[in-house]
Coordinates of C-alpha atoms and ligand atoms in Angstrom, one line a residue:
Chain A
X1 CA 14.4 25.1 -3.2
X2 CA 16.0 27.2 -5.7
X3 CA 19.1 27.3 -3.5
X4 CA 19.2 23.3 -3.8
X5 CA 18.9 23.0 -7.8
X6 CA 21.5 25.8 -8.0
X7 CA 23.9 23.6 -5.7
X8 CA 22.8 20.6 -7.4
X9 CA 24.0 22.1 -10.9
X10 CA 27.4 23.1 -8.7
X11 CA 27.9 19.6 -8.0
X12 CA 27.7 18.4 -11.4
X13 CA 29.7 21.1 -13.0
X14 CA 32.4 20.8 -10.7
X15 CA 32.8 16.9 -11.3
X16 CA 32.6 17.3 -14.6
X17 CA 35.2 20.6 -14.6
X18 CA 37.5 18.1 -12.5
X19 CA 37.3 15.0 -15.4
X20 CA 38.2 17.9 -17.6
X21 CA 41.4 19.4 -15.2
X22 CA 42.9 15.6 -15.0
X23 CA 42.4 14.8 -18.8
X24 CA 43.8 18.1 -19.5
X25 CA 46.8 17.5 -17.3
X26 CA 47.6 14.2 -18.5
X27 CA 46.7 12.7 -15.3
X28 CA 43.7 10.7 -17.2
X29 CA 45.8 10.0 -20.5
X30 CA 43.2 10.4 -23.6
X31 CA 43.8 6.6 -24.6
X32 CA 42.0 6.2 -21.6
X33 CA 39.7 8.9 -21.7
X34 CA 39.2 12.3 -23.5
X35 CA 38.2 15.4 -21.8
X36 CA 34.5 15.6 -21.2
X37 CA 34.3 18.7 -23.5
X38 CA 35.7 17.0 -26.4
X39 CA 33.5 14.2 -25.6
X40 CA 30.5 16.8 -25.9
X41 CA 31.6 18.1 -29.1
X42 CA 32.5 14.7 -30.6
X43 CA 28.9 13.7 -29.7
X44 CA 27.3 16.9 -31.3
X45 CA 29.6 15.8 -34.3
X46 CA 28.4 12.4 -34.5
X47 CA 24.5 13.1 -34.5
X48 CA 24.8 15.7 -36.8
X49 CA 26.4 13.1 -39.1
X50 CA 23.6 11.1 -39.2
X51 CA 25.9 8.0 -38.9
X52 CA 24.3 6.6 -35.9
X53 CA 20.6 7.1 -36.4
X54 CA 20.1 3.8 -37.6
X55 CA 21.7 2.3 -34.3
X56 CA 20.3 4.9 -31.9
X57 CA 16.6 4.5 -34.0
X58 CA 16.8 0.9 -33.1
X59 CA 17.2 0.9 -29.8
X60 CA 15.5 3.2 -28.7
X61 CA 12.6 1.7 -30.2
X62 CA 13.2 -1.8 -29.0
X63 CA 13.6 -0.3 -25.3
X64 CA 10.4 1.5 -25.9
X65 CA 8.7 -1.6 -26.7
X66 CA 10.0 -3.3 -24.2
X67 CA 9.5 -0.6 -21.8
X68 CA 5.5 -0.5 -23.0
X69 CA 5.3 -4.8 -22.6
X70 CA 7.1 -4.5 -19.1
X71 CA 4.5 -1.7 -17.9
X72 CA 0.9 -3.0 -19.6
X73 CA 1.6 -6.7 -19.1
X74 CA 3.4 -6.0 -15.5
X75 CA 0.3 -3.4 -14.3
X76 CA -2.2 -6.6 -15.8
X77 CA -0.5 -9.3 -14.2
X78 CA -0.1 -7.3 -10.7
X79 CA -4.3 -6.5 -11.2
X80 CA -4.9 -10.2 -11.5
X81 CA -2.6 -11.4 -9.3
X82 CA -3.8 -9.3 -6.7
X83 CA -7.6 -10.5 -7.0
X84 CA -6.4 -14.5 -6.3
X85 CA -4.8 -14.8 -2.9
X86 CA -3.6 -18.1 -3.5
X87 CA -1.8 -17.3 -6.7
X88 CA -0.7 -14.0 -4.9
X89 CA 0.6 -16.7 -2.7
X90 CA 2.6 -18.8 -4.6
X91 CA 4.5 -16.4 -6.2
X92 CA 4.9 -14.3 -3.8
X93 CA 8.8 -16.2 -2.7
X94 CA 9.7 -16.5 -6.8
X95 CA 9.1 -12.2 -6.7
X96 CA 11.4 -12.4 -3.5
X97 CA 14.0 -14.1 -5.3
X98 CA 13.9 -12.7 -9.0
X99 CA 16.3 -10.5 -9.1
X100 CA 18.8 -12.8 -7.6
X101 CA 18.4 -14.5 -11.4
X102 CA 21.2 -13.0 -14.3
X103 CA 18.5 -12.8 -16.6
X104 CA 21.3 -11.7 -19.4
X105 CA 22.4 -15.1 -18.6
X106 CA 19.3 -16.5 -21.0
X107 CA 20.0 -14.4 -23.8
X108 CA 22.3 -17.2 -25.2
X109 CA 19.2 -19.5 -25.2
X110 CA 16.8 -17.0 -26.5
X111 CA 18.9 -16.4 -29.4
X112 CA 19.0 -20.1 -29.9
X113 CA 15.2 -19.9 -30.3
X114 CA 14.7 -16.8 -31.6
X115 CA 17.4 -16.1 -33.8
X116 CA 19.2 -13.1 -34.1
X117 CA 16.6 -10.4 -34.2
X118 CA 14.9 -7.8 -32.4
X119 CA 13.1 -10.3 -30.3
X120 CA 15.6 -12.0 -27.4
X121 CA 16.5 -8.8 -26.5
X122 CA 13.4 -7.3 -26.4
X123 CA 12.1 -10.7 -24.1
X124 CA 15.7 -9.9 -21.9
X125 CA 14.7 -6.2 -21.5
X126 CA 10.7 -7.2 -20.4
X127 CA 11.7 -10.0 -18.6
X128 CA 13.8 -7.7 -16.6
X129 CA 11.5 -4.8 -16.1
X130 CA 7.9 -6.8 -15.6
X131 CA 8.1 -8.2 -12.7
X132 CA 9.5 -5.1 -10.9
X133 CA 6.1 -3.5 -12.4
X134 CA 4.3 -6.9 -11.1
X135 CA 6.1 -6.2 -7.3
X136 CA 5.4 -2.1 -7.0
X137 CA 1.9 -3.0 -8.4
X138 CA 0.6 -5.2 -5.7
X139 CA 2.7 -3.3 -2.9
X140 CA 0.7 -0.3 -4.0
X141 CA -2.9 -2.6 -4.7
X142 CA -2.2 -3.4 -0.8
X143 CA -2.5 -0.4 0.1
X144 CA -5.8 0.9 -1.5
X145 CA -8.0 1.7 1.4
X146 CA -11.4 -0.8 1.7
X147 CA -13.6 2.2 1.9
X148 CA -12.6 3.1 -1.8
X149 CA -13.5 -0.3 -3.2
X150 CA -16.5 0.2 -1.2
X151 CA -17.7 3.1 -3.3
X152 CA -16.6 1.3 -6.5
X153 CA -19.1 -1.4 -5.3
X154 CA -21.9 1.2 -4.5
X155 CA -21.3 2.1 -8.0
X156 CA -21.3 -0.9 -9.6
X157 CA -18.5 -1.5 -10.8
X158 CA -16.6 -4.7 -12.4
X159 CA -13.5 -5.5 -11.4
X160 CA -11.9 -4.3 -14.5
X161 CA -13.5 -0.6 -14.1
X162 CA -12.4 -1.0 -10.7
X163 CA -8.8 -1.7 -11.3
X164 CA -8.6 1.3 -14.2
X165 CA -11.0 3.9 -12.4
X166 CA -10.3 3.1 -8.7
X167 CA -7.3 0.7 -7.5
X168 CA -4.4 1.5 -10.1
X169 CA -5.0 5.3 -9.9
X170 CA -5.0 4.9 -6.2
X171 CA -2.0 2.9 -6.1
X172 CA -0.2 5.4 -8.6
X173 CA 2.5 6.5 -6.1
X174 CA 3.6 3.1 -6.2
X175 CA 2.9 2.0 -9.7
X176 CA 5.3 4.6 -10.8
X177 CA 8.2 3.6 -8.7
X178 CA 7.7 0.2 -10.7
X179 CA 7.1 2.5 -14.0
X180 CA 10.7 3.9 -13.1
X181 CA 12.8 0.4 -12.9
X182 CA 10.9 -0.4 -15.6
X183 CA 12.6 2.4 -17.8
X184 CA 16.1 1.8 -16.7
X185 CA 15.8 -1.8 -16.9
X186 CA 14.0 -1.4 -20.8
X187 CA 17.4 0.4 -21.4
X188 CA 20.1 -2.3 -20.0
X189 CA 18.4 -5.3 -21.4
X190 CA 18.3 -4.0 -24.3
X191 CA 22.2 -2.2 -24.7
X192 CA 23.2 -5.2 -22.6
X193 CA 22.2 -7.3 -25.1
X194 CA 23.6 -6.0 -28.2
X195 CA 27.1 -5.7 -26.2
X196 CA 26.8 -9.2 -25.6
X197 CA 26.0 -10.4 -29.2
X198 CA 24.3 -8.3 -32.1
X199 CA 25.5 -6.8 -35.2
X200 CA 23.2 -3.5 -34.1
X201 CA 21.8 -0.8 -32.1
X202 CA 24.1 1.7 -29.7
X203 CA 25.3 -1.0 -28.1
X204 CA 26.9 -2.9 -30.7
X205 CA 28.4 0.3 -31.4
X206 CA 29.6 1.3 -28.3
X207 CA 31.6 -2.6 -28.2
X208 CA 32.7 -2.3 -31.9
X209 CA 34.5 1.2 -30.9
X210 CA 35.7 -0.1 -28.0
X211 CA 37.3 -3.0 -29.7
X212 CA 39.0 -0.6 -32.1
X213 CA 40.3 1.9 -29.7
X214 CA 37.9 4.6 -31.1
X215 CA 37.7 6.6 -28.3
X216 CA 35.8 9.4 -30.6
X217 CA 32.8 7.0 -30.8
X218 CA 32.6 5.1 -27.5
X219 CA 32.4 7.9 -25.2
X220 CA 30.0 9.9 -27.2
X221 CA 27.4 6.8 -27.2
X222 CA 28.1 6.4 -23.4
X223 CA 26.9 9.4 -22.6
X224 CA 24.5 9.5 -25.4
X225 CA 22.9 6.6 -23.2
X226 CA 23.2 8.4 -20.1
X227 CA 21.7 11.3 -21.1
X228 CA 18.5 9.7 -22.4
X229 CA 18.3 7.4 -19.4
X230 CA 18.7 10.2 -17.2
X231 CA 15.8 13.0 -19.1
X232 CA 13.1 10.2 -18.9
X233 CA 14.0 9.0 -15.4
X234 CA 13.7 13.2 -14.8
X235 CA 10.5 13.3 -17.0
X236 CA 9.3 10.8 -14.6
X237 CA 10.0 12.3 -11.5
X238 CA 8.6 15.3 -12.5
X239 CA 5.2 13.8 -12.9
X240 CA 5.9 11.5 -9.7
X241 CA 6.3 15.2 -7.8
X242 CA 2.9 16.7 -8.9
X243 CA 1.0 13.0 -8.3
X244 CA 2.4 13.4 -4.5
X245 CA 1.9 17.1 -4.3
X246 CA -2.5 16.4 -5.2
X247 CA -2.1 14.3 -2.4
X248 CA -0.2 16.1 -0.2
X249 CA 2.8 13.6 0.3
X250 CA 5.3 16.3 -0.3
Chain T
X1 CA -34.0 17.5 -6.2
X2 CA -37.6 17.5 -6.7
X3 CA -39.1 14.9 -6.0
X4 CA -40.9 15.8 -2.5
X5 CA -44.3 14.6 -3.5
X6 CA -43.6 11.1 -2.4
X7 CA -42.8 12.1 0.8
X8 CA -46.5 12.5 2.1
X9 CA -47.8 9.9 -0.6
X10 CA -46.3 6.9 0.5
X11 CA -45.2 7.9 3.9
X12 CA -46.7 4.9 5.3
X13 CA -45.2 3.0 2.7
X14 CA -42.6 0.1 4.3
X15 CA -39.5 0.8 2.9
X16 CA -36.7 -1.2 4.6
X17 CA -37.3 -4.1 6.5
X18 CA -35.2 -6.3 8.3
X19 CA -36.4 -9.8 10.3
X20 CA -33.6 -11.9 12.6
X21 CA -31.1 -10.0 10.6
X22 CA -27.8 -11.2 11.7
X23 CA -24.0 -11.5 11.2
X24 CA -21.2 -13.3 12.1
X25 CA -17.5 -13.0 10.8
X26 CA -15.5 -15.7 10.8
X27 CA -11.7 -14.9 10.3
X28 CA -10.1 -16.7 7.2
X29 CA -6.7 -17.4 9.5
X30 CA -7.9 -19.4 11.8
X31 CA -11.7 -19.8 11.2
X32 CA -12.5 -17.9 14.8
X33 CA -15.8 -16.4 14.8
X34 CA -17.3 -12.6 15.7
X35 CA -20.7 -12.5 16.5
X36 CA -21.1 -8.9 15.1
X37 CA -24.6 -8.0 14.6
X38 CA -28.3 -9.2 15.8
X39 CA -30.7 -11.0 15.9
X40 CA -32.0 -7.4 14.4
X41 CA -36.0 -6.9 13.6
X42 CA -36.8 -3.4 12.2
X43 CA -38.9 -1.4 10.0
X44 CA -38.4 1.5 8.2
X45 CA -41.2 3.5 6.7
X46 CA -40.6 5.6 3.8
X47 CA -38.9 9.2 4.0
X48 CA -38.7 8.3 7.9
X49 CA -35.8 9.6 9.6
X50 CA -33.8 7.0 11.6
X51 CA -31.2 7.7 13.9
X52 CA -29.1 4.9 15.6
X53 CA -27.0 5.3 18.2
X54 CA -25.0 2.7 20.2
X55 CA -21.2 1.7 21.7
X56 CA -18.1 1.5 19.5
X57 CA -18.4 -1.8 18.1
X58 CA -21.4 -2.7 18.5
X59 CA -22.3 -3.3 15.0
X60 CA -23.5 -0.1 13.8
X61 CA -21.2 0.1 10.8
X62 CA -22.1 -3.9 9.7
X63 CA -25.5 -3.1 9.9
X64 CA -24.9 0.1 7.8
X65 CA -23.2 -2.4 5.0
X66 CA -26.0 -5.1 5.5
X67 CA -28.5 -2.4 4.6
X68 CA -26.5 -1.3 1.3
X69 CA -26.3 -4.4 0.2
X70 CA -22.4 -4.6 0.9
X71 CA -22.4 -7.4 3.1
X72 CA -24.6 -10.5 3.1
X73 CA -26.3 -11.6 6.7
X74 CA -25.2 -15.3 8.3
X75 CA -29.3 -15.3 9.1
X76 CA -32.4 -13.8 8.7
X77 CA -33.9 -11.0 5.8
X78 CA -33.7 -7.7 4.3
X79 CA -35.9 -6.3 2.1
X80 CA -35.6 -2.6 0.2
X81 CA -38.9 -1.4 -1.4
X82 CA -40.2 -5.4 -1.4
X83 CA -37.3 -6.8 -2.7
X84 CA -34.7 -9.0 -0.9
X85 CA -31.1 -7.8 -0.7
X86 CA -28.8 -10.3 -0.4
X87 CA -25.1 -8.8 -1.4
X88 CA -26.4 -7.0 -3.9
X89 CA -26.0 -3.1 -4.1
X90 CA -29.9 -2.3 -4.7
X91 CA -30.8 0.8 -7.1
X92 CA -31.7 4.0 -5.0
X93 CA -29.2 3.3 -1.9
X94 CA -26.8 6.5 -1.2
X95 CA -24.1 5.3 1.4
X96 CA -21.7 8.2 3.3
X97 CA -19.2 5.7 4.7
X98 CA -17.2 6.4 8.0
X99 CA -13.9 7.0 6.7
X100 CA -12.7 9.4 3.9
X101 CA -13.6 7.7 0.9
X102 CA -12.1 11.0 -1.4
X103 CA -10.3 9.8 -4.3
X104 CA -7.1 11.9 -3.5
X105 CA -6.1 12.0 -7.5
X106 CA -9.6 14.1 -8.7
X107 CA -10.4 17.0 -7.7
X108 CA -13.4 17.4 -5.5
X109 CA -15.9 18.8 -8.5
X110 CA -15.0 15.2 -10.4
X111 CA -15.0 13.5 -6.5
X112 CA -18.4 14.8 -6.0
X113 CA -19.6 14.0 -10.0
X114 CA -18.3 10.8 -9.8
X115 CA -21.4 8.4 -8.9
X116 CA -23.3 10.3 -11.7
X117 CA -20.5 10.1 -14.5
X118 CA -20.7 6.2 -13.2
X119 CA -24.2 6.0 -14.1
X120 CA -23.9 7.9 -17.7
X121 CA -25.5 11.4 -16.7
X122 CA -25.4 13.8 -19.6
X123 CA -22.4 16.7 -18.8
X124 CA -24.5 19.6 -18.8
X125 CA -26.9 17.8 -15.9
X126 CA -23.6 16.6 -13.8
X127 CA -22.5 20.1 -14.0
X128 CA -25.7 21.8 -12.3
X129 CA -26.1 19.2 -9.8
X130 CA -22.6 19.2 -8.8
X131 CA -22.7 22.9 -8.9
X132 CA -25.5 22.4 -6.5
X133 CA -23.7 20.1 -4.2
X134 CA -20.9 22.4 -4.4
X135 CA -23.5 25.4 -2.8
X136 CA -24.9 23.5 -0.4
X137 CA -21.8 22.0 0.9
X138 CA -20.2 25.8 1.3
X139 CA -17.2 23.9 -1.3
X140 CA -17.6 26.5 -4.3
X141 CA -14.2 27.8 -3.6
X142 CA -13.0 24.6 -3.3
X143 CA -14.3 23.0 -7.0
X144 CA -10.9 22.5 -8.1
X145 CA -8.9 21.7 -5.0
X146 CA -7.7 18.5 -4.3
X147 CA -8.5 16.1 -1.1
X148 CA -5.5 16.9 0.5
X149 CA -5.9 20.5 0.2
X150 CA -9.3 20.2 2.6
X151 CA -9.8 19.7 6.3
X152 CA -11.2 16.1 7.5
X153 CA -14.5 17.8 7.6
X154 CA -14.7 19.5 4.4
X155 CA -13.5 16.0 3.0
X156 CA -16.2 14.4 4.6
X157 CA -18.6 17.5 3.0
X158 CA -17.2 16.1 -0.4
X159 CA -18.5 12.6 0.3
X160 CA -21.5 13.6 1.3
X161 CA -22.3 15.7 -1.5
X162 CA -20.7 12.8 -3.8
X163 CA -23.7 10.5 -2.4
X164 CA -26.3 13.3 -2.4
X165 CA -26.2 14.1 -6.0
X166 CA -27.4 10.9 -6.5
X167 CA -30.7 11.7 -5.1
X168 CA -30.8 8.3 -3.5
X169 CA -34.2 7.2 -1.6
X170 CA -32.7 5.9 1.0
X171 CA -29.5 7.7 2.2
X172 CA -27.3 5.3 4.9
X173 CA -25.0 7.9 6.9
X174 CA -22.3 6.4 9.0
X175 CA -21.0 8.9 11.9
X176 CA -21.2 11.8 8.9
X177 CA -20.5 14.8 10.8
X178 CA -17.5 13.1 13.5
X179 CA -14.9 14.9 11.4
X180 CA -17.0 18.3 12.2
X181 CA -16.8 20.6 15.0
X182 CA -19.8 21.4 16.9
X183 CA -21.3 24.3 15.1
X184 CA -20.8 23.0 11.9
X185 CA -22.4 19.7 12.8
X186 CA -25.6 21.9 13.7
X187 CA -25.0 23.7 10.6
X188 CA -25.1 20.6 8.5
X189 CA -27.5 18.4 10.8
X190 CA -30.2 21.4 9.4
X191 CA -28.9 21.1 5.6
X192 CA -29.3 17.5 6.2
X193 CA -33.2 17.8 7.8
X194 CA -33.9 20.4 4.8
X195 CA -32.6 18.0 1.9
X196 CA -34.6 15.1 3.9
X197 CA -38.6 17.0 3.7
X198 CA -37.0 18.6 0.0
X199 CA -36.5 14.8 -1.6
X200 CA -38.7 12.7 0.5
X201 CA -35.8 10.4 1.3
X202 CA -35.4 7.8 4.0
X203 CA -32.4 8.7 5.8
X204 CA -30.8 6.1 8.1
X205 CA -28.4 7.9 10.0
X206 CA -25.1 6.3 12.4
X207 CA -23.8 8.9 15.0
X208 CA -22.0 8.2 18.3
X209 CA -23.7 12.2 19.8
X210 CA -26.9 11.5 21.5
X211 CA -27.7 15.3 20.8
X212 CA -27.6 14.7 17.3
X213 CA -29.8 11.9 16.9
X214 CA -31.9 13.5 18.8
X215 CA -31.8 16.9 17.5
X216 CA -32.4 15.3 13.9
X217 CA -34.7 11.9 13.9
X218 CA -38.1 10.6 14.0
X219 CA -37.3 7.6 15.4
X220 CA -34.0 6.4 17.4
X221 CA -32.5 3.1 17.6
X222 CA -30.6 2.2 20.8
X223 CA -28.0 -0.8 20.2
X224 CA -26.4 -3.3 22.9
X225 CA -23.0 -3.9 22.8
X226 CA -21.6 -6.5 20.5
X227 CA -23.5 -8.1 19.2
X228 CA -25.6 -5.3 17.9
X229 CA -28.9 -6.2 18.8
X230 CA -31.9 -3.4 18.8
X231 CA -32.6 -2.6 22.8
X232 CA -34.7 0.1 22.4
X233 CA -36.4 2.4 19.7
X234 CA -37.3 6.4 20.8
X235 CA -39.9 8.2 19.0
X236 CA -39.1 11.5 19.3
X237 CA -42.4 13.3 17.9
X238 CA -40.9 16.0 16.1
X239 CA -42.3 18.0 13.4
X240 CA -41.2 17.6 10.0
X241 CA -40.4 21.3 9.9
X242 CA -37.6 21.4 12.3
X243 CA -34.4 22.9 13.1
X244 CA -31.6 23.1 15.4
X245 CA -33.4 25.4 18.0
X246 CA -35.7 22.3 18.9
X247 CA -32.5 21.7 21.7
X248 CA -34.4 24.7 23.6
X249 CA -37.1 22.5 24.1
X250 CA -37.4 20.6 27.7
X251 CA -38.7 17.2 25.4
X252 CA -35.3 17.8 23.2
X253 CA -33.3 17.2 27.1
X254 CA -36.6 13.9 28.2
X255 CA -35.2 12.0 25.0
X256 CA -31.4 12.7 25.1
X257 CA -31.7 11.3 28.9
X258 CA -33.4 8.4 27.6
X259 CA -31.1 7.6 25.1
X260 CA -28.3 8.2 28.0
X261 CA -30.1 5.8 30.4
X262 CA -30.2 2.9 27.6
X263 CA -26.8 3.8 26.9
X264 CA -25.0 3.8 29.9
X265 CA -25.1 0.3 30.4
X266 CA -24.0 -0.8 27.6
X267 CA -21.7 1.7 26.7
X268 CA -20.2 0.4 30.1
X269 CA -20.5 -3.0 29.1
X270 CA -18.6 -2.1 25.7
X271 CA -15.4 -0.6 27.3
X272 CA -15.4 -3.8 30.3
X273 CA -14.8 -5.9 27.1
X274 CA -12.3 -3.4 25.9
X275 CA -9.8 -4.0 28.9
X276 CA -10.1 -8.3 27.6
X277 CA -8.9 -9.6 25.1
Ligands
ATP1 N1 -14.7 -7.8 8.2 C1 -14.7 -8.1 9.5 N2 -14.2 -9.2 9.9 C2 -14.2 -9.6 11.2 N3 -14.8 -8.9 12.2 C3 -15.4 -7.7 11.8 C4 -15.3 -7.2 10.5 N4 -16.0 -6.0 10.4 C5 -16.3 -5.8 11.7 N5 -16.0 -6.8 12.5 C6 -16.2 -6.8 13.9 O1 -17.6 -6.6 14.1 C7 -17.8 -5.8 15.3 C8 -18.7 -4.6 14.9 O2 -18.0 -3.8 14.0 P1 -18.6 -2.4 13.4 O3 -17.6 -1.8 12.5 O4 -19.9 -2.7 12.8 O5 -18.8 -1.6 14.8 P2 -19.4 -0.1 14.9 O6 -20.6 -0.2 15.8 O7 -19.6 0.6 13.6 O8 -18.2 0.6 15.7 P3 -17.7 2.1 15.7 O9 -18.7 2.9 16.5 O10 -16.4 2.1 16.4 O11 -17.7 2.6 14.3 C9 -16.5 -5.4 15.8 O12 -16.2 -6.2 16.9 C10 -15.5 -5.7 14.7 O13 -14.3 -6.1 15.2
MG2 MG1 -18.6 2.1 12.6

C-alpha cells in the first residue's frame, strides 16, 4: 500500500520534472508555456496579492451552490422518482440520452432570460451535475435489498424516513459516485461559462490572460482549478474508502 | 424483560388467529398467477410456542409476512389479540426475517438499538437493553463492529437481538438459526426457550431442521407443498422448563419421525415440481 502511494508520487514528480526539463531546454518555448516551477511560484505570487480573491471567491461559491442544488435536488428527485414506476419509466430513455445534450450550448439562451448574473451559470453547472445525481441515485435505490425496507415497515416508517434513515444510506456507495460527477461537473459549468461570456470569476480570468498573452496569470489559475478540483475529488474518495471498508467492499 | 406474569394468566388467551387465510401472487409483467399460501385455519394461544416446518417454497415465509402484517391475504382473516390485520404492521409483532437484514453502515450496538430509537426510547433505557441484547447474544466484543466484520451467524445474532429488544408479544422467526452451525443452534434454540417462559411471548418460529422444531415447540405445524396449506399439527407435550437434553428422550425421536413421515411426501412432491418449469 505504502509502496503504491510512494510510486504514485514518483509518477507525478517525474512528469512534472519532465514539463520542467523541456521548458528549460527550450524544447516547450515559454510563449507557449513556462516551466511548472515558475508556474508554482507565479501562483504563490498571485494569491498572496490578493488580486484574484474576488474572482476565485466567486466561483467557488457559485460551484458550491451549484454543487449543493445538483446533489439535494438530484438525491430528491432520484427518491421520488424511484417510488413511481411509471414516471421511473418515462424518463428512464431521456437519462440514457442526457449527456448526449451540449448543455453549454443553452447558456446563450439562459443569459437571454436571466441576464448576465450569477444565475445561467449556476442553472448550466446544476443542469449538468443533477441528473448524474438523479442516474447513480436510482442505480443505487435498485439495489437496496427488500428485506431492509421490510424492517423500515416493521418500524413504521414513512416513506420520507425511509428514504433518509434506510434506502439513501444504503444506496451510499452509489450516491457518492453521483456526489463525485456532481463536483466536477459544479466546476466546468461554472468556469465553462464565464470563458464563454462573463465579465467574472477564474474563468473570465483565465480567458482575459489568455487573450493578452499573460502567461504569468493563465497558467497559475489553470492549475489553481486543478488543484481544487483534484483535493475535493480526493476528500471524496477518502470518505468513499472508509464507507466501503464498514462494508467490507474493499 | 419482565413481564412473565402473563404467561400463565392468559395462557388460554387466543392470540393469533387465522381462518381460510390465503394468498395468491399475481405477477405485474404478465398478470400470471402463484397460488402461494392456503386455504390456512389456525390458532395460536398466547405465549404458545409454534414451530412450522414444511418444503422450500411452500409458503412458510408468506405466511410469516401475512402474520406481521406485511402482506395482505387474497382470502380469508387474521386476527392479532382481536383485532383484524389487514397490511397493517400491528403494535407488539417482533419479525427476524430470513435474510440479513443488518444495516451494513451502523454498527451493530445502533443495528441492534435501532427498533427502540425508532419508537423514541429514552438513551439511558436503549443503552441497558442493548447492553443486554449484546450479553445474551455472546456480541459484547463486537458493540462497535460493523456487519461486515461478523460471520452470517453472528449477523443473524444481531437481528435477532435487534427484534428482541423490543419485547414484542408475538415474536415471528423465519429459519433464525440456518446461518448457525449445529452447536450453536442448540446453544441459541435454549436462549430462545429461556427468553420465551422469561417474557411470556408467543413465538411463531420457521425452520427447515425437524430436530429443531421439535427440540423447541409446543405445538408443530406440518405444510404441504405449494400452496402452503396446514397438513398436520404435532403436539409435542413438553414442559415449559426445557432444554436441549430433551433429544435424549425416546418421545424427542416418536415426534421427529412424525414430522419426517408428513414430510416426506411432500418434501418429494416439492423437489418433482423443481425439475418443471
Ligand atoms: N412477491 C412474490 N411474488 C410472486 N411470487 C412470490 C412472491 N413471494 C413469494 N412468491 C412465491 O410464493 C411461493 C412461496 O414462497 P415463500 O417464500 O413463502 O416460500 P418458503 O416456504 O418460505 O420457502 P423457503 O423454505 O425456501 O424459504 C414460492 O413459490 C414463491 O415463488
Ligand atoms: Mg422462506
Amino acid at each position: 500500500m505504502r509502496l503504491v502511494v510512494v510510486l504514485r508520487l514518483l509518477v507525478i514528480a517525474g512528469l512534472i520534472g519532465l514539463v520542467e526539463m523541456l521548458c528549460r531546454m527550450g524544447v516547450i518555448d515559454n510563449f507557449t508555456m513556462p516551466p511548472p516551477s515558475r508556474i508554482g511560484a507565479d501562483l504563490w505570487r498571485l494569491l498572496a496579492s490578493g488580486k484574484f480573491n474576488g474572482a476565485i471567491g466567486k466561483t467557488l461559491s457559485n460551484a458550491a451552490l451549484a454543487f449543493f442544488l445538483a446533489v439535494s435536488i438530484g438525491m430528491l428527485a432520484g427518491v421520488v422518482i424511484h417510488r413511481i414506476a411509471s414516471i421511473r419509466a418515462a424518463l428512464d430513455p431521456f437519462f440514457a440520452t442526457y449527456y448526449a445534450v451540449p448543455v453549454l450550448a443553452f447558456y446563450p439562451l439562459l443569459i437571454i432570460l436571466f441576464g448576465l448574473g450569477d444565475a445561467p451559470k449556476i442553472i448550466i453547472a446544476f443542469m449538468l451535475g443533477v441528473v448524474a445525481v438523479i442516474v447513480n441515485t436510482l442505480n443505487g435505490l435498485d439495489r437496496v435489498p427488500k428485506v431492509l425496507l421490510k424492517t423500515a415497515r416493521m418500524a413504521r416508517m414513512g416513506w420520507f424516513e425511509t428514504a433518509n434513515k434506510i434506502t439513501l444510506p444504503s444506496a451510499a456507495p452509489f450516491v457518492l459516485t453521483g456526489v463525485k460527477f456532481a463536483v466536477a461537473y459544479a466546476l466546468i459549468g461554472i468556469i465553462g461559462s464565464e470563458f464563454i461570456l462573463s465579465t467574472e470569476g477564474v474563468g473570465f480570468e483565465i480567458a482575459f490572460a489568455y487573450n493578452n498573452f499573460d502567461n504569468a496569470t493563465m497558467y497559475p489559475l489553470i492549475l489553481l482549478v486543478m488543484t481544487v478540483s483534484i483535493t475535493v475529488n480526493m476528500l471524496l474518495g477518502m470518505w468513499e474508502k472508509r464507507l466501503l471498508q464498514r462494508r467490507g467492499l474493499r | 424483560m419482565t413481564n412473565a406474569s402473563h404467561n400463565d394468566v392468559h395462557k388460554d388467551d387466543l392470540h393469533v388467529s387465522l381462518r381460510g387465510a390465503t394468498k395468491v401472487f399475481r405477477r405485474a409483467d404478465d398478470g400470471s398467477e402463484v397460488h402461494a399460501l392456503g386455504p390456512v385455519d389456525l390458532d395460536l394461544k398466547r405465549g404458545e410456542f409454534f414451530a412450522v416446518v414444511g418444503p422450500s417454497g411452500c409458503g412458510k415465509s408468506t405466511l410469516l409476512e401475512v402474520l406481521a402484517g406485511l402482506s395482505t391475504v387474497t382470502a380469508g382473516t387474521v386476527t392479532f389479540e382481536g383485532k383484524p390485520i389487514s397490511g397493517e404492521v400491528p403494535d407488539g409483532v417482533g419479525v427476524v426475517f430470513q435474510e440479513d437484514a443488518c444495516f451494513p453502515w451502523m454498527t451493530v450496538a445502533d443495528n441492534i438499538a435501532f427498533g427502540l430509537r425508532q419508537a423514541g426510547a429514552a438513551e439511558g433505557e436503549i443503552r441497558a437493553r442493548v447492553e443486554g441484547a449484546l450479553a445474551l447474544m455472546g456480541l459484547n466484543a463486537f458493540a462497535a463492529s460493523y456487519p461486515a466484520q461478523l460471520s452470517g451467524g453472528m449477523r443473524q445474532r444481531v437481528c435477532i437481538a435487534r427484534t428482541l429488544v423490543l419485547q414484542p408479544r408475538l415474536i415471528l422467526l423465519d429459519e433464525p438459526f440456518g446461518a448457525l452451525d449445529q452447536q450453536t443452534r442448540l446453544l441459541m434454540g435454549e436462549e430462545l426457550l429461556r427468553l420465551w417462559r422469561e417474557t411470556g411471548a408467543t413465538i411463531f418460529l420457521i425452520t427447515h431442521a425437524l430436530d429443531e422444531a421439535a427440540m423447541l415447540a409446543d405445538r408443530i405445524g406440518v405444510m404441504s407443498a405449494r400452496p402452503g396449506r396446514l397438513l398436520e399439527i404435532v403436539e409435542t407435550g413438553w414442559p415449559e422448563t426445557r432444554d436441549s437434553t430433551i433429544v435424549e428422550k425416546p418421545e424427542f425421536g416418536h415426534v421427529t419421525a412424525r414430522l419426517w413421515q408428513w414430510l416426506r411426501a411432500e418434501s418429494m412432491k416439492s423437489v418433482g415440481r423443481m425439475d418443471r418449469p
